[in-house]
Coordinates of C-alpha atoms and ligand atoms in Angstrom, one line a residue:
M574 CA -6.8 -53.1 8.4
S575 CA -5.0 -50.5 6.3
G576 CA -2.5 -51.5 3.7
L577 CA 0.5 -50.5 5.8
S578 CA -0.7 -52.1 9.0
H579 CA -1.2 -55.3 7.0
R580 CA 2.2 -55.1 5.5
L581 CA 3.7 -54.3 8.9
Q582 CA 1.8 -57.1 10.5
I583 CA 3.3 -59.5 8.0
A584 CA 6.7 -57.9 8.2
L585 CA 6.9 -58.0 11.9
Y586 CA 6.8 -61.8 11.9
T587 CA 8.7 -62.5 8.6
D588 CA 12.4 -62.2 7.9
G589 CA 13.2 -59.5 5.3
S590 CA 16.4 -59.0 3.4
S591 CA 18.4 -55.8 3.4
A592 CA 18.1 -53.6 0.4
R593 CA 19.6 -50.5 1.7
T594 CA 21.8 -48.4 -0.6
P595 CA 24.9 -47.4 1.2
G596 CA 25.1 -43.6 1.4
S597 CA 28.2 -41.5 1.2
D598 CA 30.5 -40.5 4.0
L599 CA 29.4 -40.5 7.6
R600 CA 31.9 -38.6 9.7
Y601 CA 32.5 -39.6 13.3
G602 CA 34.7 -37.1 14.8
C603 CA 34.7 -33.9 16.9
Q604 CA 35.2 -30.6 15.3
M605 CA 34.8 -27.0 16.4
N606 CA 33.0 -24.7 14.0
P607 CA 32.2 -21.0 14.4
T608 CA 28.7 -20.5 15.7
P609 CA 26.2 -19.9 12.9
H610 CA 23.0 -18.2 14.2
L611 CA 24.1 -16.0 17.1
S612 CA 23.0 -12.4 17.4
K613 CA 25.3 -9.7 18.8
N614 CA 23.9 -10.0 22.2
E615 CA 24.4 -13.7 22.6
P616 CA 27.6 -15.1 24.0
A617 CA 30.0 -16.1 21.4
H618 CA 30.2 -19.9 22.0
S619 CA 31.4 -22.1 19.2
V620 CA 29.4 -25.0 18.0
Q621 CA 30.8 -28.3 19.0
T622 CA 30.3 -30.9 16.4
I623 CA 29.7 -34.4 17.7
D624 CA 28.1 -37.6 16.5
A625 CA 25.4 -37.9 19.1
L626 CA 23.9 -35.8 21.8
I627 CA 22.1 -37.6 24.7
V628 CA 19.8 -35.7 27.0
G629 CA 19.9 -37.0 30.6
A630 CA 22.4 -38.9 32.7
G631 CA 20.3 -41.4 34.4
F632 CA 20.2 -45.2 33.8
S633 CA 19.4 -44.7 30.1
G634 CA 21.7 -41.8 29.2
M635 CA 24.8 -43.3 30.8
Y636 CA 24.3 -46.7 29.1
Q637 CA 23.6 -45.1 25.8
L638 CA 26.8 -43.0 26.1
L639 CA 28.8 -46.1 26.9
C640 CA 27.4 -48.0 23.9
L641 CA 27.9 -45.2 21.4
R642 CA 31.4 -44.4 22.6
D643 CA 32.8 -47.8 23.2
K644 CA 30.9 -50.0 20.8
L645 CA 30.5 -47.6 17.8
G646 CA 33.5 -45.3 18.4
M647 CA 31.2 -42.2 18.2
T648 CA 31.8 -38.9 19.8
A649 CA 28.9 -38.4 22.2
K650 CA 28.0 -35.9 24.9
V651 CA 25.4 -36.2 27.6
L652 CA 23.7 -33.0 28.8
E653 CA 22.4 -33.3 32.3
A654 CA 20.5 -30.6 34.1
G655 CA 21.4 -31.9 37.6
S656 CA 24.7 -31.3 39.3
G657 CA 25.2 -35.1 39.4
V658 CA 24.4 -38.2 37.5
G659 CA 21.5 -40.5 38.5
G660 CA 18.4 -39.0 36.8
T661 CA 15.3 -40.0 38.9
W662 CA 17.6 -41.1 41.7
F663 CA 19.4 -37.8 41.8
W664 CA 16.2 -35.8 42.2
N665 CA 13.9 -38.0 44.2
R666 CA 15.4 -37.8 47.7
Y667 CA 12.1 -37.6 49.7
P668 CA 11.9 -39.5 53.0
G669 CA 11.5 -43.2 52.3
A670 CA 12.5 -43.0 48.6
R671 CA 13.3 -46.6 47.6
C672 CA 12.8 -48.6 44.5
D673 CA 9.8 -51.1 44.4
S674 CA 11.8 -53.4 42.2
E675 CA 14.0 -55.8 43.9
S676 CA 17.7 -54.9 43.9
H677 CA 18.9 -57.8 41.8
S678 CA 16.5 -56.7 39.1
Y679 CA 17.0 -53.0 39.4
M680 CA 20.5 -52.9 37.8
Y681 CA 22.3 -53.1 34.6
Y682 CA 23.0 -56.5 33.2
F683 CA 25.2 -55.5 30.2
S684 CA 28.4 -56.1 32.0
K685 CA 29.1 -59.4 33.8
E686 CA 32.0 -57.7 35.6
L687 CA 29.7 -55.0 37.0
V688 CA 27.1 -57.6 38.0
H689 CA 29.7 -59.5 39.9
E690 CA 31.4 -56.5 41.5
W691 CA 28.4 -54.7 42.8
D692 CA 26.7 -55.8 46.1
W693 CA 23.2 -54.6 47.0
S694 CA 22.6 -54.5 50.7
E695 CA 18.8 -54.7 50.9
R696 CA 15.9 -56.4 49.1
Y697 CA 14.7 -53.1 47.7
P698 CA 17.4 -50.5 47.2
Q699 CA 17.1 -47.1 48.8
Q700 CA 17.6 -44.0 46.9
P701 CA 21.1 -43.3 48.3
E702 CA 22.3 -46.8 47.4
I703 CA 21.0 -46.5 43.8
L704 CA 22.7 -43.2 43.4
R705 CA 25.9 -44.7 44.7
Y706 CA 25.5 -47.5 42.2
L707 CA 25.0 -45.1 39.3
N708 CA 28.0 -43.0 40.4
Y709 CA 30.0 -46.2 40.6
V710 CA 29.0 -47.0 37.0
A711 CA 29.9 -43.5 35.8
D712 CA 33.4 -44.0 37.3
K713 CA 34.0 -47.6 36.4
F714 CA 33.3 -46.9 32.7
S715 CA 34.9 -43.4 32.7
L716 CA 31.7 -41.7 31.6
R717 CA 32.2 -38.4 33.4
P718 CA 34.4 -36.7 30.8
D719 CA 31.5 -36.9 28.3
I720 CA 28.8 -35.8 30.7
E721 CA 28.1 -32.0 31.0
L722 CA 26.4 -31.5 34.4
N723 CA 24.4 -28.4 35.3
T724 CA 23.5 -28.2 31.6
R725 CA 19.9 -28.1 30.5
M726 CA 19.0 -28.6 26.9
D727 CA 16.9 -25.7 25.8
S728 CA 16.2 -26.4 22.2
A729 CA 17.0 -28.8 19.4
H730 CA 16.4 -27.9 15.8
F731 CA 16.8 -30.4 12.9
D732 CA 18.5 -29.1 9.8
A733 CA 17.3 -31.2 6.9
S734 CA 20.1 -30.0 4.6
T735 CA 22.8 -31.5 6.9
N736 CA 20.8 -34.1 8.7
R737 CA 22.0 -32.7 11.9
W738 CA 20.5 -31.4 15.1
L739 CA 21.5 -28.0 16.4
V740 CA 21.2 -28.2 20.1
T741 CA 21.3 -25.1 22.3
T742 CA 21.7 -25.3 26.1
A743 CA 20.2 -22.9 28.6
G744 CA 23.7 -21.5 29.1
G745 CA 24.0 -20.8 25.3
Q746 CA 26.4 -23.6 24.4
Q747 CA 25.7 -25.2 21.0
Y748 CA 26.2 -28.6 19.7
S749 CA 25.7 -29.9 16.2
A750 CA 24.9 -33.6 16.5
H751 CA 24.1 -36.2 13.9
F752 CA 21.8 -38.0 16.3
L753 CA 19.7 -36.7 19.2
I754 CA 18.8 -39.2 21.8
T755 CA 16.5 -38.3 24.7
A756 CA 17.1 -40.2 27.9
V757 CA 14.9 -37.9 30.0
G758 CA 13.0 -40.5 32.0
C759 CA 9.3 -41.1 32.0
L760 CA 8.6 -39.6 35.4
S761 CA 10.8 -36.6 35.7
S762 CA 8.6 -33.6 35.2
A763 CA 7.1 -32.8 38.6
N764 CA 3.4 -32.1 38.7
V765 CA 2.5 -29.5 41.3
P766 CA -1.3 -29.1 41.1
K767 CA -2.4 -25.5 40.6
I768 CA -4.3 -25.1 43.9
E769 CA -5.4 -21.5 44.5
G770 CA -3.5 -19.8 47.3
L771 CA -0.2 -21.7 47.3
S772 CA 1.7 -18.4 47.0
E773 CA 0.1 -17.1 50.2
F774 CA 1.1 -20.1 52.3
K775 CA 3.4 -18.9 55.1
G776 CA 5.0 -22.3 55.7
D777 CA 7.3 -24.3 53.5
W778 CA 6.2 -26.6 50.7
Y779 CA 8.0 -29.2 48.7
H780 CA 7.4 -31.5 45.8
T781 CA 8.8 -35.0 46.5
A782 CA 10.6 -35.1 43.1
E783 CA 12.5 -31.9 43.8
W784 CA 13.5 -32.6 47.3
P785 CA 16.2 -30.4 49.0
H786 CA 19.5 -32.3 49.0
E787 CA 20.0 -31.2 52.6
G788 CA 16.8 -32.9 53.7
V789 CA 13.8 -31.5 55.6
D790 CA 13.5 -31.6 59.3
F791 CA 9.9 -32.2 60.3
T792 CA 10.5 -32.3 64.0
G793 CA 7.8 -30.6 65.9
K794 CA 6.0 -29.6 62.7
R795 CA 2.4 -29.9 61.5
V796 CA 2.8 -31.5 58.1
G797 CA 0.2 -32.0 55.4
I798 CA 0.9 -34.4 52.5
I799 CA -1.2 -34.4 49.3
G800 CA -1.1 -37.7 47.4
T801 CA -1.3 -41.4 48.1
G802 CA 0.5 -42.9 45.1
S803 CA 3.7 -44.9 45.3
T804 CA 5.6 -41.8 46.5
G805 CA 3.2 -40.7 49.2
I806 CA 2.8 -44.2 50.4
Q807 CA 6.6 -44.5 50.9
A808 CA 6.9 -41.0 52.5
I809 CA 3.9 -41.1 54.9
P810 CA 5.3 -43.7 57.4
I811 CA 8.7 -41.9 57.6
I812 CA 7.3 -38.4 57.9
A813 CA 4.8 -39.6 60.6
E814 CA 7.7 -40.8 62.7
Q815 CA 9.2 -37.3 62.8
A816 CA 6.4 -34.8 62.5
A817 CA 4.3 -33.5 65.4
H818 CA 1.3 -34.3 63.3
L819 CA 0.8 -35.6 59.8
T820 CA -2.4 -34.9 57.9
V821 CA -2.8 -37.1 54.8
F822 CA -5.0 -35.6 52.0
Q823 CA -6.3 -38.6 50.0
R824 CA -8.2 -38.1 46.8
T825 CA -8.1 -41.7 45.5
A826 CA -7.6 -44.6 47.8
N827 CA -5.0 -47.1 46.7
Y828 CA -4.1 -50.7 47.0
S829 CA -0.6 -51.2 48.4
L830 CA 1.3 -54.4 48.9
P831 CA 3.7 -55.0 51.8
A832 CA 7.3 -54.8 50.8
R833 CA 8.6 -57.2 53.6
H834 CA 11.8 -55.4 53.2
H835 CA 15.0 -56.9 54.7
P836 CA 18.8 -56.9 54.3
L837 CA 20.0 -59.4 51.7
S838 CA 21.7 -62.5 53.0
A839 CA 25.2 -63.5 51.7
E840 CA 23.5 -66.6 50.2
F841 CA 21.0 -64.5 48.2
K842 CA 23.7 -62.2 46.9
Q843 CA 25.7 -65.2 45.8
Y844 CA 22.7 -66.8 44.2
A845 CA 21.9 -63.6 42.2
K846 CA 25.4 -63.4 40.8
E847 CA 25.6 -67.1 40.0
H848 CA 22.2 -67.0 38.2
A849 CA 22.6 -63.7 36.5
D850 CA 22.0 -65.1 33.0
E851 CA 18.9 -66.9 34.1
I852 CA 17.5 -63.8 36.0
Y853 CA 18.2 -61.6 33.0
E854 CA 16.5 -64.1 30.7
T855 CA 13.4 -64.1 32.9
M856 CA 13.3 -60.3 33.1
T857 CA 13.6 -59.7 29.4
T858 CA 11.2 -62.4 28.2
N859 CA 8.2 -61.8 30.6
T860 CA 5.6 -59.1 30.6
N861 CA 6.8 -56.9 33.4
G862 CA 10.6 -56.9 33.3
H863 CA 10.8 -58.2 36.9
A864 CA 12.7 -61.3 37.9
F865 CA 9.6 -63.5 38.3
K866 CA 7.2 -65.0 36.0
I867 CA 3.4 -64.8 36.0
T868 CA 1.9 -68.2 36.8
D869 CA -0.4 -69.9 34.3
R870 CA -3.3 -70.5 36.6
S871 CA -6.6 -68.5 36.7
A872 CA -7.8 -66.9 39.9
L873 CA -11.2 -68.3 39.1
E874 CA -10.2 -71.9 38.8
L875 CA -9.6 -72.4 42.5
P876 CA -12.1 -72.5 45.4
E877 CA -12.0 -69.3 47.6
Q878 CA -10.0 -70.9 50.4
A879 CA -7.3 -72.3 48.2
R880 CA -7.0 -69.0 46.3
N881 CA -6.8 -66.9 49.5
A882 CA -4.1 -69.2 50.8
I883 CA -2.1 -68.3 47.7
Y884 CA -2.7 -64.6 48.2
E885 CA -1.8 -64.9 51.9
A886 CA 1.5 -66.6 51.1
A887 CA 2.2 -63.8 48.5
W888 CA 1.2 -61.1 51.0
Q889 CA 3.6 -62.6 53.6
K890 CA 6.4 -62.8 51.0
G891 CA 5.7 -59.2 50.0
G892 CA 6.3 -57.2 46.8
F893 CA 4.9 -57.1 43.3
Q894 CA 5.0 -60.9 42.9
F895 CA 1.6 -60.8 44.5
R896 CA 0.1 -59.7 41.2
A897 CA 1.9 -62.6 39.4
E898 CA 0.1 -65.3 41.3
F899 CA -2.7 -65.6 38.7
R900 CA -2.5 -65.0 35.0
D901 CA -5.9 -63.2 34.7
L902 CA -5.7 -60.5 37.3
L903 CA -5.2 -57.8 34.8
I904 CA -7.5 -59.1 32.1
D905 CA -10.6 -60.4 33.9
S906 CA -12.7 -58.2 36.3
A907 CA -14.0 -61.2 38.3
A908 CA -10.4 -62.5 38.8
N909 CA -9.2 -59.1 39.7
K910 CA -12.0 -58.7 42.3
T911 CA -10.7 -61.7 44.2
A912 CA -7.3 -59.9 44.7
A913 CA -9.0 -56.5 45.3
D914 CA -11.2 -58.0 48.0
F915 CA -8.3 -59.8 49.6
I916 CA -6.3 -56.6 49.9
C917 CA -9.3 -54.5 51.1
N918 CA -9.9 -57.1 53.9
K919 CA -6.2 -56.8 54.8
I920 CA -6.6 -53.0 55.1
R921 CA -9.6 -53.3 57.3
G922 CA -7.7 -55.8 59.5
I923 CA -4.7 -53.5 59.9
V924 CA -6.3 -50.2 60.4
H925 CA -8.0 -50.0 63.9
D926 CA -10.4 -47.0 63.3
P927 CA -13.2 -48.4 61.1
K928 CA -14.0 -45.0 59.6
T929 CA -10.4 -44.5 58.5
A930 CA -10.2 -48.1 57.3
D931 CA -13.4 -47.5 55.2
V932 CA -11.8 -44.4 53.5
L933 CA -8.6 -46.3 52.8
A934 CA -10.4 -49.4 51.5
D935 CA -12.9 -47.5 49.4
I936 CA -10.9 -48.1 46.2
D937 CA -12.5 -47.1 42.9
H938 CA -10.4 -49.1 40.4
P939 CA -9.3 -52.7 39.8
F940 CA -6.2 -53.9 41.6
A941 CA -3.0 -53.0 39.7
A942 CA -4.9 -51.1 37.0
K943 CA -3.2 -48.1 38.4
R944 CA 0.4 -48.7 39.3
P945 CA 0.3 -50.5 42.7
P946 CA 2.6 -49.2 45.4
V947 CA 4.7 -51.4 47.7
D948 CA 5.0 -50.2 51.2
S949 CA 6.6 -50.5 54.6
N950 CA 4.0 -49.9 57.4
Y951 CA 1.8 -47.7 55.3
F952 CA -1.6 -48.8 56.5
E953 CA -0.2 -49.4 60.1
T954 CA 0.8 -45.7 60.1
Y955 CA -2.9 -44.7 60.3
N956 CA -3.0 -46.3 63.8
R957 CA -0.7 -43.6 65.1
D958 CA -2.2 -40.9 67.2
N959 CA -0.4 -38.2 65.3
V960 CA -1.8 -39.1 61.8
T961 CA -5.1 -37.9 60.4
L962 CA -6.6 -39.0 57.1
V963 CA -8.7 -36.5 55.2
D964 CA -11.0 -37.9 52.5
L965 CA -10.9 -35.4 49.7
R966 CA -13.7 -37.1 47.8
E967 CA -15.9 -36.3 50.8
S968 CA -14.5 -32.8 51.3
P969 CA -12.3 -31.5 48.5
I970 CA -9.5 -29.0 48.9
E971 CA -10.9 -25.5 48.3
R972 CA -7.7 -23.5 48.5
I973 CA -4.4 -23.2 50.3
T974 CA -4.4 -20.5 52.9
A975 CA -1.6 -18.6 54.7
Q976 CA -2.0 -21.1 57.5
G977 CA -2.7 -24.4 55.8
I978 CA -5.2 -26.2 53.6
Q979 CA -8.9 -25.3 53.5
T980 CA -11.2 -28.1 52.5
T981 CA -15.0 -27.7 52.0
D982 CA -15.2 -29.0 55.6
R983 CA -12.6 -27.1 57.6
E984 CA -9.1 -25.5 57.6
Y985 CA -6.1 -27.7 58.5
G986 CA -3.3 -25.6 60.1
L987 CA 0.1 -26.7 58.7
D988 CA 3.7 -25.7 58.9
V989 CA 4.8 -27.8 55.9
I990 CA 3.0 -29.1 52.8
V991 CA 4.4 -32.0 50.9
F992 CA 3.2 -32.5 47.3
A993 CA 3.4 -36.2 46.5
T994 CA 1.3 -35.4 43.5
G995 CA 3.3 -37.2 40.8
F996 CA 4.4 -36.3 37.4
D997 CA 3.5 -35.0 34.0
A998 CA 4.4 -38.5 33.0
M999 CA 6.0 -39.8 29.8
T1000 CA 5.6 -36.6 27.7
G1001 CA 6.2 -33.7 30.2
A1002 CA 10.0 -33.7 30.1
L1003 CA 10.1 -34.0 26.3
L1004 CA 7.6 -31.3 25.8
N1005 CA 9.4 -28.9 28.2
M1006 CA 12.2 -28.7 25.6
D1007 CA 11.8 -26.9 22.3
I1008 CA 12.3 -29.7 19.8
T1009 CA 11.7 -28.7 16.2
G1010 CA 11.8 -31.3 13.4
L1011 CA 11.1 -31.2 9.7
D1012 CA 9.1 -28.3 8.2
H1013 CA 9.6 -26.3 11.4
Q1014 CA 7.1 -28.4 13.3
T1015 CA 7.6 -28.6 17.0
L1016 CA 7.1 -31.7 19.1
K1017 CA 4.4 -29.8 21.0
E1018 CA 2.5 -29.2 17.8
V1019 CA 2.9 -32.7 16.5
W1020 CA 1.8 -34.1 19.9
H1021 CA -1.0 -31.6 20.6
A1022 CA -3.6 -34.5 20.6
G1023 CA -1.3 -36.9 22.5
P1024 CA 2.0 -38.6 21.8
K1025 CA 2.4 -40.6 18.6
T1026 CA 5.5 -42.6 18.1
Y1027 CA 6.7 -45.7 16.3
L1028 CA 7.6 -48.3 18.9
G1029 CA 8.1 -45.5 21.4
L1030 CA 11.5 -45.0 19.7
Q1031 CA 10.9 -42.4 17.1
V1032 CA 8.4 -39.6 16.2
P1033 CA 7.5 -39.0 12.5
G1034 CA 8.9 -35.7 11.4
F1035 CA 11.9 -35.9 13.7
P1036 CA 14.6 -37.7 11.8
N1037 CA 17.7 -39.0 13.6
M1038 CA 16.0 -38.5 17.0
F1039 CA 15.4 -41.5 19.3
T1040 CA 13.4 -41.5 22.6
I1041 CA 14.6 -44.0 25.1
T1042 CA 11.5 -45.5 26.9
G1043 CA 9.4 -43.0 25.0
P1044 CA 5.6 -43.1 25.0
G1045 CA 4.4 -46.2 23.1
S1046 CA 7.1 -48.5 24.7
P1047 CA 6.5 -50.8 27.7
S1048 CA 8.5 -48.4 29.9
V1049 CA 6.5 -47.6 33.1
L1050 CA 4.6 -50.8 32.9
C1051 CA 7.7 -52.7 33.7
N1052 CA 10.8 -52.7 35.8
L1053 CA 12.7 -50.0 33.9
P1054 CA 16.4 -51.1 33.7
P1055 CA 15.8 -54.1 31.4
A1056 CA 13.4 -51.9 29.3
I1057 CA 16.2 -49.3 29.1
E1058 CA 18.8 -51.8 28.1
Q1059 CA 16.6 -53.2 25.4
H1060 CA 16.0 -49.7 23.9
V1061 CA 19.6 -48.7 24.1
N1062 CA 20.8 -52.0 22.6
W1063 CA 18.3 -51.6 19.8
I1064 CA 19.3 -48.0 19.1
T1065 CA 22.9 -48.9 19.2
D1066 CA 22.4 -51.7 16.7
C1067 CA 20.4 -49.4 14.4
L1068 CA 23.2 -46.8 14.5
R1069 CA 25.8 -49.5 13.8
H1070 CA 23.8 -50.6 10.8
M1071 CA 23.7 -47.0 9.6
Q1072 CA 27.4 -46.5 10.3
E1073 CA 28.4 -49.7 8.4
N1074 CA 26.3 -48.8 5.4
G1075 CA 27.1 -45.2 5.3
L1076 CA 23.5 -44.1 6.0
K1077 CA 22.8 -40.6 7.2
R1078 CA 19.1 -40.3 8.0
I1079 CA 16.6 -42.5 9.8
Q1080 CA 13.0 -41.4 10.2
T1081 CA 9.8 -43.2 10.9
T1082 CA 6.7 -42.6 8.9
H1083 CA 3.3 -41.3 9.8
E1084 CA 1.8 -44.5 8.6
A1085 CA 4.0 -46.6 10.9
S1086 CA 3.3 -44.4 13.9
E1087 CA -0.5 -44.5 13.3
Y1088 CA -0.2 -48.3 13.1
W1089 CA 1.8 -48.5 16.3
Q1090 CA -0.6 -46.1 18.1
G1091 CA -3.4 -48.6 17.2
Q1092 CA -1.3 -51.4 18.7
V1093 CA -0.7 -49.4 21.9
T1094 CA -4.5 -48.7 22.2
D1095 CA -5.4 -52.4 21.4
A1096 CA -2.9 -53.7 24.0
A1097 CA -4.3 -51.4 26.7
N1098 CA -7.9 -52.3 25.8
A1099 CA -7.1 -56.0 26.2
T1100 CA -6.4 -55.3 29.9
L1101 CA -8.2 -53.6 32.7
L1102 CA -5.7 -50.8 32.6
A1103 CA -7.8 -48.9 30.0
E1104 CA -10.8 -49.0 32.4
V1105 CA -9.2 -46.5 34.8
K1106 CA -10.1 -43.1 33.4
H1107 CA -8.2 -41.0 36.0
S1108 CA -4.7 -42.7 35.8
W1109 CA -1.5 -41.0 34.8
Y1110 CA -1.0 -43.7 32.2
L1111 CA -3.7 -41.8 30.3
G1112 CA -2.4 -38.3 31.2
A1113 CA -5.5 -37.8 33.3
N1114 CA -3.6 -36.3 36.3
V1115 CA -2.6 -33.2 34.4
P1116 CA -5.5 -30.9 33.6
G1117 CA -5.7 -30.2 29.9
K1118 CA -3.4 -33.1 28.9
P1119 CA -4.8 -35.2 26.0
R1120 CA -6.2 -38.5 27.3
V1121 CA -4.2 -41.1 25.4
F1122 CA -3.0 -44.3 26.9
M1123 CA 0.8 -43.9 26.6
P1124 CA 2.7 -47.0 27.6
Y1125 CA 2.6 -50.2 25.5
A1126 CA 0.8 -52.9 27.6
G1127 CA 1.7 -55.8 25.4
G1128 CA 4.7 -56.8 27.6
L1129 CA 8.4 -56.4 27.4
G1130 CA 9.1 -59.8 26.0
A1131 CA 6.6 -59.5 23.2
Y1132 CA 7.7 -55.9 22.5
T1133 CA 11.3 -57.0 22.2
V1134 CA 10.4 -59.6 19.7
I1135 CA 8.6 -57.0 17.6
C1136 CA 11.5 -54.5 17.8
D1137 CA 13.9 -57.3 16.8
Q1138 CA 11.7 -58.3 13.8
V1139 CA 11.5 -54.7 12.7
A1140 CA 15.3 -54.5 12.6
K1141 CA 15.6 -57.8 10.8
N1142 CA 13.0 -56.7 8.3
N1143 CA 15.3 -53.9 7.1
Y1144 CA 13.9 -51.5 9.7
Q1145 CA 10.4 -51.8 8.6
G1146 CA 8.4 -48.7 9.4
F1147 CA 11.5 -46.5 9.2
E1148 CA 13.0 -44.8 6.1
I1149 CA 16.7 -44.9 6.1
S1150 CA 18.8 -43.1 3.5
Ligands
NAP1480 P1 1.0 -40.7 41.4 O1 1.0 -42.1 41.3 O2 0.6 -39.9 40.2 O3 0.2 -40.2 42.6 C1 0.0 -38.9 42.9 C2 -1.0 -38.8 44.0 O4 -1.3 -37.4 44.2 C3 -2.3 -39.5 43.8 O5 -2.8 -40.0 45.0 C4 -3.2 -38.3 43.3 O6 -4.6 -38.6 43.4 C5 -2.7 -37.2 44.1 N1 -3.0 -35.9 43.6 C6 -2.5 -35.4 42.4 N2 -3.0 -34.1 42.2 C7 -3.8 -33.9 43.3 C8 -4.7 -32.8 43.6 N3 -4.8 -31.7 42.9 N4 -5.4 -32.9 44.8 C9 -5.3 -34.0 45.5 N5 -4.6 -35.1 45.2 C10 -3.8 -35.0 44.1 O7 2.5 -40.1 41.7 P2 3.7 -40.9 42.5 O8 3.2 -41.4 43.7 O9 4.8 -39.9 42.5 O10 4.1 -42.1 41.6 C11 4.2 -41.9 40.2 C12 5.0 -43.1 39.7 O11 6.3 -43.0 40.0 C13 4.6 -44.4 40.3 O12 3.4 -44.9 39.8 C14 5.8 -45.3 40.0 O13 5.7 -45.7 38.6 C15 6.9 -44.3 40.1 N6 7.4 -44.4 41.5 C16 8.2 -45.5 41.8 C17 8.6 -45.6 43.1 C18 9.4 -46.8 43.5 O14 9.8 -47.6 42.7 N7 9.7 -46.9 44.7 C19 8.4 -44.6 44.0 C20 7.6 -43.5 43.7 C21 7.2 -43.4 42.4 P3 -5.4 -39.3 42.3 O15 -5.0 -40.7 42.3 O16 -6.8 -39.0 42.7 O17 -5.0 -38.6 41.0

């Protein structure tokens, strides 16, 4: 163990006292200054000086804005590329788009009033309902005046002499912000695989994460869908109901759990409101951020019949809770196999055609080691006459032709291709922006071998910049709203600390981020997650992306304790001046 990791290890679990020297003035106000670096050909915008600039108006950006503005009295702006708020839920409008987290856990808990006012209608909220909720939040807390829609951040450059970020938008507006906070989401940079011939395709094609707002009419169409992850598995049953024919191109077979979706009863809605504190406590102290706890029993301590009875009850109940029935499903291969076998038997029981069932149940990774989808009638859809499954492992795609998709086996004629092919996850959206920190180093350069952060909150060399649910935080391994609230609360407390002490610059160190990267790797290696070499958790779905396990697998509860200790220990691992 290096000197620093040893110190951090101790510090993370020991109280420290504050020894910060208060700096001089911190100004929190909005001023307009003449633009400094514009050439003659650039539009003459003035630079707006603000305290904080937030990128993205989804769950994270909106809550961060609220906290900075209302709790700290800061001037803050949110830049949002979309024409509306909502982030993920603004863009992902594909057929069947719904959240896999249950409604009562997929919401903000920071405002009791909001919790009591808002009623979810169904067990899992559909995309339009989540978007309505986020718009309701924007209105309720009067966030819109500080959100610039249709505004994409192009670049952000840190000026070490002023400790400020100069942010330029695609439209040429400029902001000088003391703090830059990215709230760009973990799954927001669509991954359209580079398959030869796409430009020659005569039909229409869409990526699920950039779905046309007016929808797509599949009536009478021959549709091909590539991808059987959470998105594909949601979209396939709905598209199959409309299309003349749906061909599913599957590369990797996937486990999926039935959602058992249903409208929420008045009793449940009442229960969720009355037990809001309890629910929040459960979500924020467990591993996965959901409103249920993982049981303490091992899958291997029960005889097969008793174990399968537990799986059967969870299967009938539906949802992610299935994976919480035994504590060792994600850490012990033999325990995991009991769940995997149960699900594969279910697939074979549902799908009538044995050959199709074989292709669907031929799963090459442990259960839940890739993010397990939750579905409504997914496997049942393969019993329809108008659905064909193509096994790409048997016959890979060779190219896209003018008429459809050519595999090594044959050509499939198509009118529409749907890419449910996922995202350049966790780093894609950050690296799409030109972010330049100290010594003119860009984030792209610093992360050329993979992302390195301290706690997923800061990158060394990028002072006064925070990454909400950044790589290295639990993020995608848990239900996101509680993870977002935890990050935003931590950042807000940190900035309050700086405000109160007149501090101007916070930056993490290389040592701290090296230490944390070790923790992220160790946490992944302690689970079966690290065994899957082709998962997007590792960046393996994007050719050329460095293979680094990105989210922190130690659990939201444990992570929160670590972050709180870091703050208590005088922001151990950060230099604040
Ligand atoms: P994904 O899990 O990355 O799945 C992408 C699918 O496309 C995989 O089946 C992948 O196959 C396939 N694919 C990618 N490139 C391909 C190629 N060149 N040729 C053939 N197949 C290709 O993406 P996703 O389904 O959009 O889900 C991403 C994450 O978003 C989820 O894990 C979840 O965290 C989140 N999400 C949540 C919800 C929800 O809550 N309801 C819904 C959707 C998504 P391989 O497996 O072989 O790479």
